[in-house]
């Protein structure tokens, strides 16, 4: 058994009793804070203020996109199959389009943020996954107009399992209130869809990096600028991204061209 020896021959030094060296009590600290004590530098304050402005702008942008999506819901659902098989459309981020949450679990976000070596990466729910979620009976509601509405928001309790939700009809645009469906069903389908999107993004990056390493090793073996070129230079992305606005414009144009033939 190991023995621990404590050397107390050199006790802790006594702090000077001068006022400048007196340790401040928590109560005194709170008083100074209430009187205007600055807990952050001017640069930190400026960064936090700018971040708040960016967050407010992002919120307004998401609200605009959400309204645009539901105003064109009938168009999007008509082209569901085309969207799912077209990567430019399928991978559009629509994390703002559906909201959920409940007691004890809080807000169920449709976007996750990751920090990889100091680089922030956000992966949101994709349009293809949202369309597949809406295919489930849990997220479908029959409208009085004869069309099928889809759930856009829900809340409830994981303990009782009860819930209330709001659906939107793509045809008449009316909102329908739905009660007593499984809260776990809503959450489960949301998690499955979003987890699948995260997996798809990560696997795509890994596959592209593997190809980049192969290309680099080939160039290095051939002596093509191997000294200055690394695998990262060979890494390629998916090309030009597509946004919701562009997709809606292209789909409307396609329908107009077909109708004018």
Tab-separated table of C-alpha atoms in Angstrom:
chain	number	residue	atom	x	y	z
A	1	UNK	CA	0.000	0.000	0.000
A	2	UNK	CA	1.363	3.423	-0.922
A	3	UNK	CA	1.891	5.950	1.866
A	4	UNK	CA	1.253	9.637	1.293
A	5	UNK	CA	3.499	12.032	3.202
A	6	UNK	CA	2.350	15.618	3.690
A	7	UNK	CA	5.087	18.146	4.218
A	8	UNK	CA	3.699	20.988	6.347
A	9	UNK	CA	7.057	22.453	7.235
A	10	UNK	CA	6.397	25.273	4.750
A	11	UNK	CA	2.911	26.589	5.503
A	12	UNK	CA	0.956	28.707	3.031
A	13	UNK	CA	2.138	32.336	3.091
A	14	UNK	CA	-0.006	34.949	4.758
A	15	UNK	CA	-1.574	37.384	2.322
A	16	UNK	CA	-0.801	41.049	3.044
A	17	UNK	CA	-3.561	42.832	4.834
A	18	UNK	CA	-3.281	46.028	2.805
A	19	UNK	CA	-6.612	47.167	1.240
A	20	UNK	CA	-5.301	46.678	-2.318
A	21	UNK	CA	-4.631	43.003	-1.634
A	22	UNK	CA	-7.818	42.259	0.288
A	23	UNK	CA	-9.848	39.391	-1.165
A	24	UNK	CA	-13.215	40.630	-2.358
A	25	UNK	CA	-16.306	38.938	-0.971
A	26	UNK	CA	-19.031	37.624	-3.262
A	27	UNK	CA	-21.461	40.191	-1.875
A	28	UNK	CA	-19.074	43.035	-2.740
A	29	UNK	CA	-18.565	41.587	-6.216
A	30	UNK	CA	-22.352	41.530	-6.775
A	31	UNK	CA	-22.555	45.165	-5.695
A	32	UNK	CA	-19.874	46.155	-8.183
A	33	UNK	CA	-21.591	44.172	-10.910
A	34	UNK	CA	-24.912	45.913	-10.198
A	35	UNK	CA	-23.106	49.266	-10.330
A	36	UNK	CA	-21.861	48.572	-13.857
A	37	UNK	CA	-18.852	46.279	-13.538
A	38	UNK	CA	-17.685	45.274	-17.032
A	39	UNK	CA	-17.359	41.513	-17.269
A	40	UNK	CA	-16.322	41.530	-20.931
A	41	UNK	CA	-13.993	43.603	-23.065
A	42	UNK	CA	-15.160	46.084	-25.687
A	43	UNK	CA	-14.120	43.614	-28.396
A	44	UNK	CA	-16.141	40.811	-26.794
A	45	UNK	CA	-19.153	43.100	-26.480
A	46	UNK	CA	-18.899	44.078	-30.153
A	47	UNK	CA	-18.653	40.426	-31.235
A	48	UNK	CA	-21.680	39.437	-29.126
A	49	UNK	CA	-23.691	42.373	-30.448
A	50	UNK	CA	-22.897	41.523	-34.079
A	51	UNK	CA	-23.766	37.871	-33.444
A	52	UNK	CA	-27.144	38.901	-32.034
A	53	UNK	CA	-27.790	40.984	-35.154
A	54	UNK	CA	-26.852	38.030	-37.375
A	55	UNK	CA	-29.155	35.737	-35.386
A	56	UNK	CA	-32.037	38.201	-35.756
A	57	UNK	CA	-31.416	38.406	-39.518
A	58	UNK	CA	-31.276	34.610	-39.770
A	59	UNK	CA	-34.570	34.335	-37.883
A	60	UNK	CA	-36.301	36.729	-40.301
A	61	UNK	CA	-34.808	34.843	-43.246
A	62	UNK	CA	-36.031	31.500	-41.904
A	63	UNK	CA	-39.534	32.915	-41.363
A	64	UNK	CA	-39.598	34.191	-44.950
A	65	UNK	CA	-38.430	30.829	-46.318
A	66	UNK	CA	-40.975	28.964	-44.205
A	67	UNK	CA	-43.811	31.119	-45.566
A	68	UNK	CA	-42.507	30.601	-49.109
A	69	UNK	CA	-42.419	26.821	-48.686
A	70	UNK	CA	-45.981	26.530	-47.392
A	71	UNK	CA	-47.329	29.004	-49.940
A	72	UNK	CA	-45.929	26.678	-52.612
A	73	UNK	CA	-46.673	23.425	-50.804
A	74	UNK	CA	-48.960	22.143	-53.570
A	75	UNK	CA	-46.187	22.693	-56.140
A	76	UNK	CA	-43.600	20.917	-53.977
A	77	UNK	CA	-45.854	17.915	-53.326
A	78	UNK	CA	-46.716	17.595	-57.017
A	79	UNK	CA	-42.996	17.257	-57.757
A	80	UNK	CA	-42.218	15.079	-54.736
A	81	UNK	CA	-40.674	12.176	-56.667
A	82	UNK	CA	-38.582	14.479	-58.834
A	83	UNK	CA	-37.273	16.357	-55.789
A	84	UNK	CA	-36.230	13.170	-53.970
A	85	UNK	CA	-34.208	11.830	-56.930
A	86	UNK	CA	-32.602	15.199	-57.762
A	87	UNK	CA	-29.687	15.874	-55.357
A	88	UNK	CA	-29.800	19.632	-56.005
A	89	UNK	CA	-33.364	19.686	-54.682
A	90	UNK	CA	-33.239	16.806	-52.209
A	91	UNK	CA	-30.393	18.331	-50.180
A	92	UNK	CA	-31.978	21.766	-49.661
A	93	UNK	CA	-31.925	22.642	-45.961
A	94	UNK	CA	-35.468	23.083	-44.573
A	95	UNK	CA	-34.832	22.948	-40.830
A	96	UNK	CA	-37.172	25.947	-40.443
A	97	UNK	CA	-40.158	24.165	-42.032
A	98	UNK	CA	-41.267	21.997	-39.119
A	99	UNK	CA	-41.291	22.675	-35.391
A	100	UNK	CA	-41.763	20.386	-32.428
A	101	UNK	CA	-41.250	20.192	-28.714
A	102	UNK	CA	-42.825	19.211	-25.450
A	103	UNK	CA	-42.714	18.995	-21.702
A	104	UNK	CA	-39.416	17.771	-20.233
A	105	UNK	CA	-37.774	17.569	-23.683
A	106	UNK	CA	-37.911	21.206	-24.732
A	107	UNK	CA	-37.586	22.330	-28.320
A	108	UNK	CA	-36.759	19.584	-30.836
A	109	UNK	CA	-34.365	21.295	-33.201
A	110	UNK	CA	-34.183	20.215	-36.836
A	111	UNK	CA	-30.575	21.376	-37.096
A	112	UNK	CA	-27.451	20.204	-35.248
A	113	UNK	CA	-24.234	22.173	-34.872
A	114	UNK	CA	-20.824	20.511	-34.749
A	115	UNK	CA	-17.368	21.864	-33.946
A	116	UNK	CA	-14.677	20.099	-35.968
A	117	UNK	CA	-11.176	21.391	-35.193
A	118	UNK	CA	-12.516	24.898	-34.649
A	119	UNK	CA	-14.694	24.848	-37.772
A	120	UNK	CA	-18.434	25.125	-37.113
A	121	UNK	CA	-20.623	22.876	-39.258
A	122	UNK	CA	-24.445	22.901	-39.197
A	123	UNK	CA	-26.489	20.037	-40.638
A	124	UNK	CA	-30.206	20.661	-40.965
A	125	UNK	CA	-33.155	18.556	-42.010
A	126	UNK	CA	-33.161	18.079	-45.789
A	127	UNK	CA	-36.154	18.584	-48.078
A	128	UNK	CA	-36.126	14.934	-49.202
A	129	UNK	CA	-36.326	13.765	-45.571
A	130	UNK	CA	-39.182	16.171	-44.830
A	131	UNK	CA	-41.141	14.792	-47.802
A	132	UNK	CA	-40.545	11.236	-46.582
A	133	UNK	CA	-41.689	12.201	-43.070
A	134	UNK	CA	-44.885	13.632	-44.560
A	135	UNK	CA	-45.506	10.289	-46.298
A	136	UNK	CA	-46.163	8.682	-42.905
A	137	UNK	CA	-49.762	8.552	-41.665
A	138	UNK	CA	-48.620	10.163	-38.407
A	139	UNK	CA	-48.040	13.405	-40.335
A	140	UNK	CA	-51.104	13.250	-42.623
A	141	UNK	CA	-54.522	14.805	-41.978
A	142	UNK	CA	-57.618	14.689	-44.173
A	143	UNK	CA	-58.901	18.170	-45.011
A	144	UNK	CA	-62.564	19.055	-45.548
A	145	UNK	CA	-61.703	20.210	-49.075
A	146	UNK	CA	-60.820	16.625	-49.953
A	147	UNK	CA	-57.044	17.025	-50.052
A	148	UNK	CA	-54.478	15.757	-47.543
A	149	UNK	CA	-52.869	18.230	-45.155
A	150	UNK	CA	-49.430	17.749	-43.550
A	151	UNK	CA	-48.239	18.468	-40.017
A	152	UNK	CA	-46.068	21.562	-39.682
A	153	UNK	CA	-45.785	21.838	-35.875
A	154	UNK	CA	-46.492	19.684	-32.839
A	155	UNK	CA	-46.148	19.653	-29.063
A	156	UNK	CA	-46.955	17.248	-26.266
A	157	UNK	CA	-45.654	15.215	-23.360
A	158	UNK	CA	-43.384	12.138	-23.425
A	159	UNK	CA	-45.004	10.936	-20.184
A	160	UNK	CA	-48.653	10.909	-21.221
A	161	UNK	CA	-47.869	10.467	-24.915
A	162	UNK	CA	-50.579	12.960	-25.787
A	163	UNK	CA	-50.042	15.769	-28.252
A	164	UNK	CA	-51.552	18.574	-30.250
A	165	UNK	CA	-50.444	19.591	-33.708
A	166	UNK	CA	-51.134	21.980	-36.569
A	167	UNK	CA	-51.415	20.845	-40.181
A	168	UNK	CA	-51.583	22.839	-43.416
A	169	UNK	CA	-53.577	21.865	-46.491
A	170	UNK	CA	-51.668	22.321	-49.774
A	171	UNK	CA	-54.896	22.956	-51.711
A	172	UNK	CA	-57.007	25.363	-49.640
A	173	UNK	CA	-54.129	26.534	-47.371
A	174	UNK	CA	-56.266	26.163	-44.246
A	175	UNK	CA	-54.765	25.166	-40.899
A	176	UNK	CA	-56.124	22.070	-39.157
A	177	UNK	CA	-55.670	21.358	-35.452
A	178	UNK	CA	-55.002	17.736	-34.531
A	179	UNK	CA	-55.111	16.180	-31.044
A	180	UNK	CA	-54.293	12.916	-29.299
A	181	UNK	CA	-51.785	11.457	-31.707
A	182	UNK	CA	-48.637	9.796	-30.397
A	183	UNK	CA	-46.108	12.401	-29.314
A	184	UNK	CA	-43.402	9.738	-29.514
A	185	UNK	CA	-44.428	9.040	-33.100
A	186	UNK	CA	-43.815	12.648	-34.084
A	187	UNK	CA	-40.434	12.784	-32.320
A	188	UNK	CA	-39.291	9.378	-33.547
A	189	UNK	CA	-39.913	10.099	-37.225
A	190	UNK	CA	-38.255	13.509	-36.905
A	191	UNK	CA	-35.148	12.005	-35.284
A	192	UNK	CA	-34.896	9.209	-37.848
A	193	UNK	CA	-35.087	11.635	-40.773
A	194	UNK	CA	-32.567	14.088	-39.323
A	195	UNK	CA	-30.138	11.364	-38.206
A	196	UNK	CA	-30.223	9.959	-41.725
A	197	UNK	CA	-29.302	13.380	-43.128
A	198	UNK	CA	-26.369	13.715	-40.718
A	199	UNK	CA	-25.151	10.244	-41.675
A	200	UNK	CA	-25.432	11.094	-45.375
A	201	UNK	CA	-23.375	14.276	-45.007
A	202	UNK	CA	-20.629	12.591	-42.961
A	203	UNK	CA	-20.365	9.586	-45.292
A	204	UNK	CA	-20.230	11.892	-48.316
A	205	UNK	CA	-17.304	13.819	-46.815
A	206	UNK	CA	-15.465	10.592	-45.948
A	207	UNK	CA	-15.973	9.215	-49.474
A	208	UNK	CA	-14.760	12.426	-51.105
A	209	UNK	CA	-11.720	12.562	-48.826
A	210	UNK	CA	-10.847	8.964	-49.747
A	211	UNK	CA	-10.944	9.904	-53.423
A	212	UNK	CA	-8.820	12.976	-52.708
A	213	UNK	CA	-6.149	10.856	-50.991
A	214	UNK	CA	-6.076	8.452	-53.950
A	215	UNK	CA	-5.652	11.367	-56.368
A	216	UNK	CA	-2.882	12.852	-54.228
A	217	UNK	CA	-0.976	9.574	-53.979
A	218	UNK	CA	-1.223	9.173	-57.748
A	219	UNK	CA	0.161	12.669	-58.345
A	220	UNK	CA	2.883	12.110	-55.781
A	221	UNK	CA	3.933	8.846	-57.437
A	222	UNK	CA	4.126	10.632	-60.782
A	223	UNK	CA	6.032	13.533	-59.235
A	224	UNK	CA	3.406	16.089	-60.216
A	225	UNK	CA	3.950	18.990	-57.794
A	226	UNK	CA	3.949	16.528	-54.910
A	227	UNK	CA	6.010	18.917	-52.781
A	228	UNK	CA	3.362	21.634	-52.855
A	229	UNK	CA	0.153	19.719	-53.363
A	230	UNK	CA	-1.545	17.817	-50.516
A	231	UNK	CA	-4.701	15.667	-50.355
A	232	UNK	CA	-6.783	18.649	-49.295
A	233	UNK	CA	-6.140	20.275	-52.660
A	234	UNK	CA	-7.776	17.294	-54.348
A	235	UNK	CA	-10.944	17.431	-52.231
A	236	UNK	CA	-14.055	18.353	-54.255
A	237	UNK	CA	-17.572	19.206	-53.098
A	238	UNK	CA	-20.988	18.541	-54.635
A	239	UNK	CA	-20.845	21.550	-56.911
A	240	UNK	CA	-23.093	24.593	-56.904
A	241	UNK	CA	-25.773	24.341	-54.180
A	242	UNK	CA	-29.455	25.006	-54.806
A	243	UNK	CA	-31.779	26.992	-52.539
A	244	UNK	CA	-35.537	26.844	-52.038
A	245	UNK	CA	-36.167	29.972	-54.082
A	246	UNK	CA	-34.300	28.613	-57.117
A	247	UNK	CA	-36.028	25.233	-56.946
A	248	UNK	CA	-39.516	26.778	-56.788
A	249	UNK	CA	-38.713	29.041	-59.729
A	250	UNK	CA	-37.419	26.111	-61.797
A	251	UNK	CA	-40.439	23.932	-61.010
A	252	UNK	CA	-42.877	26.721	-61.907
A	253	UNK	CA	-41.028	27.339	-65.147
A	254	UNK	CA	-41.159	23.643	-65.996
A	255	UNK	CA	-44.917	23.508	-65.410
A	256	UNK	CA	-45.420	26.637	-67.517
A	257	UNK	CA	-43.415	25.164	-70.388
A	258	UNK	CA	-45.397	21.926	-70.254
A	259	UNK	CA	-48.714	23.775	-70.171
A	260	UNK	CA	-47.780	25.948	-73.171
A	261	UNK	CA	-46.998	23.031	-75.455
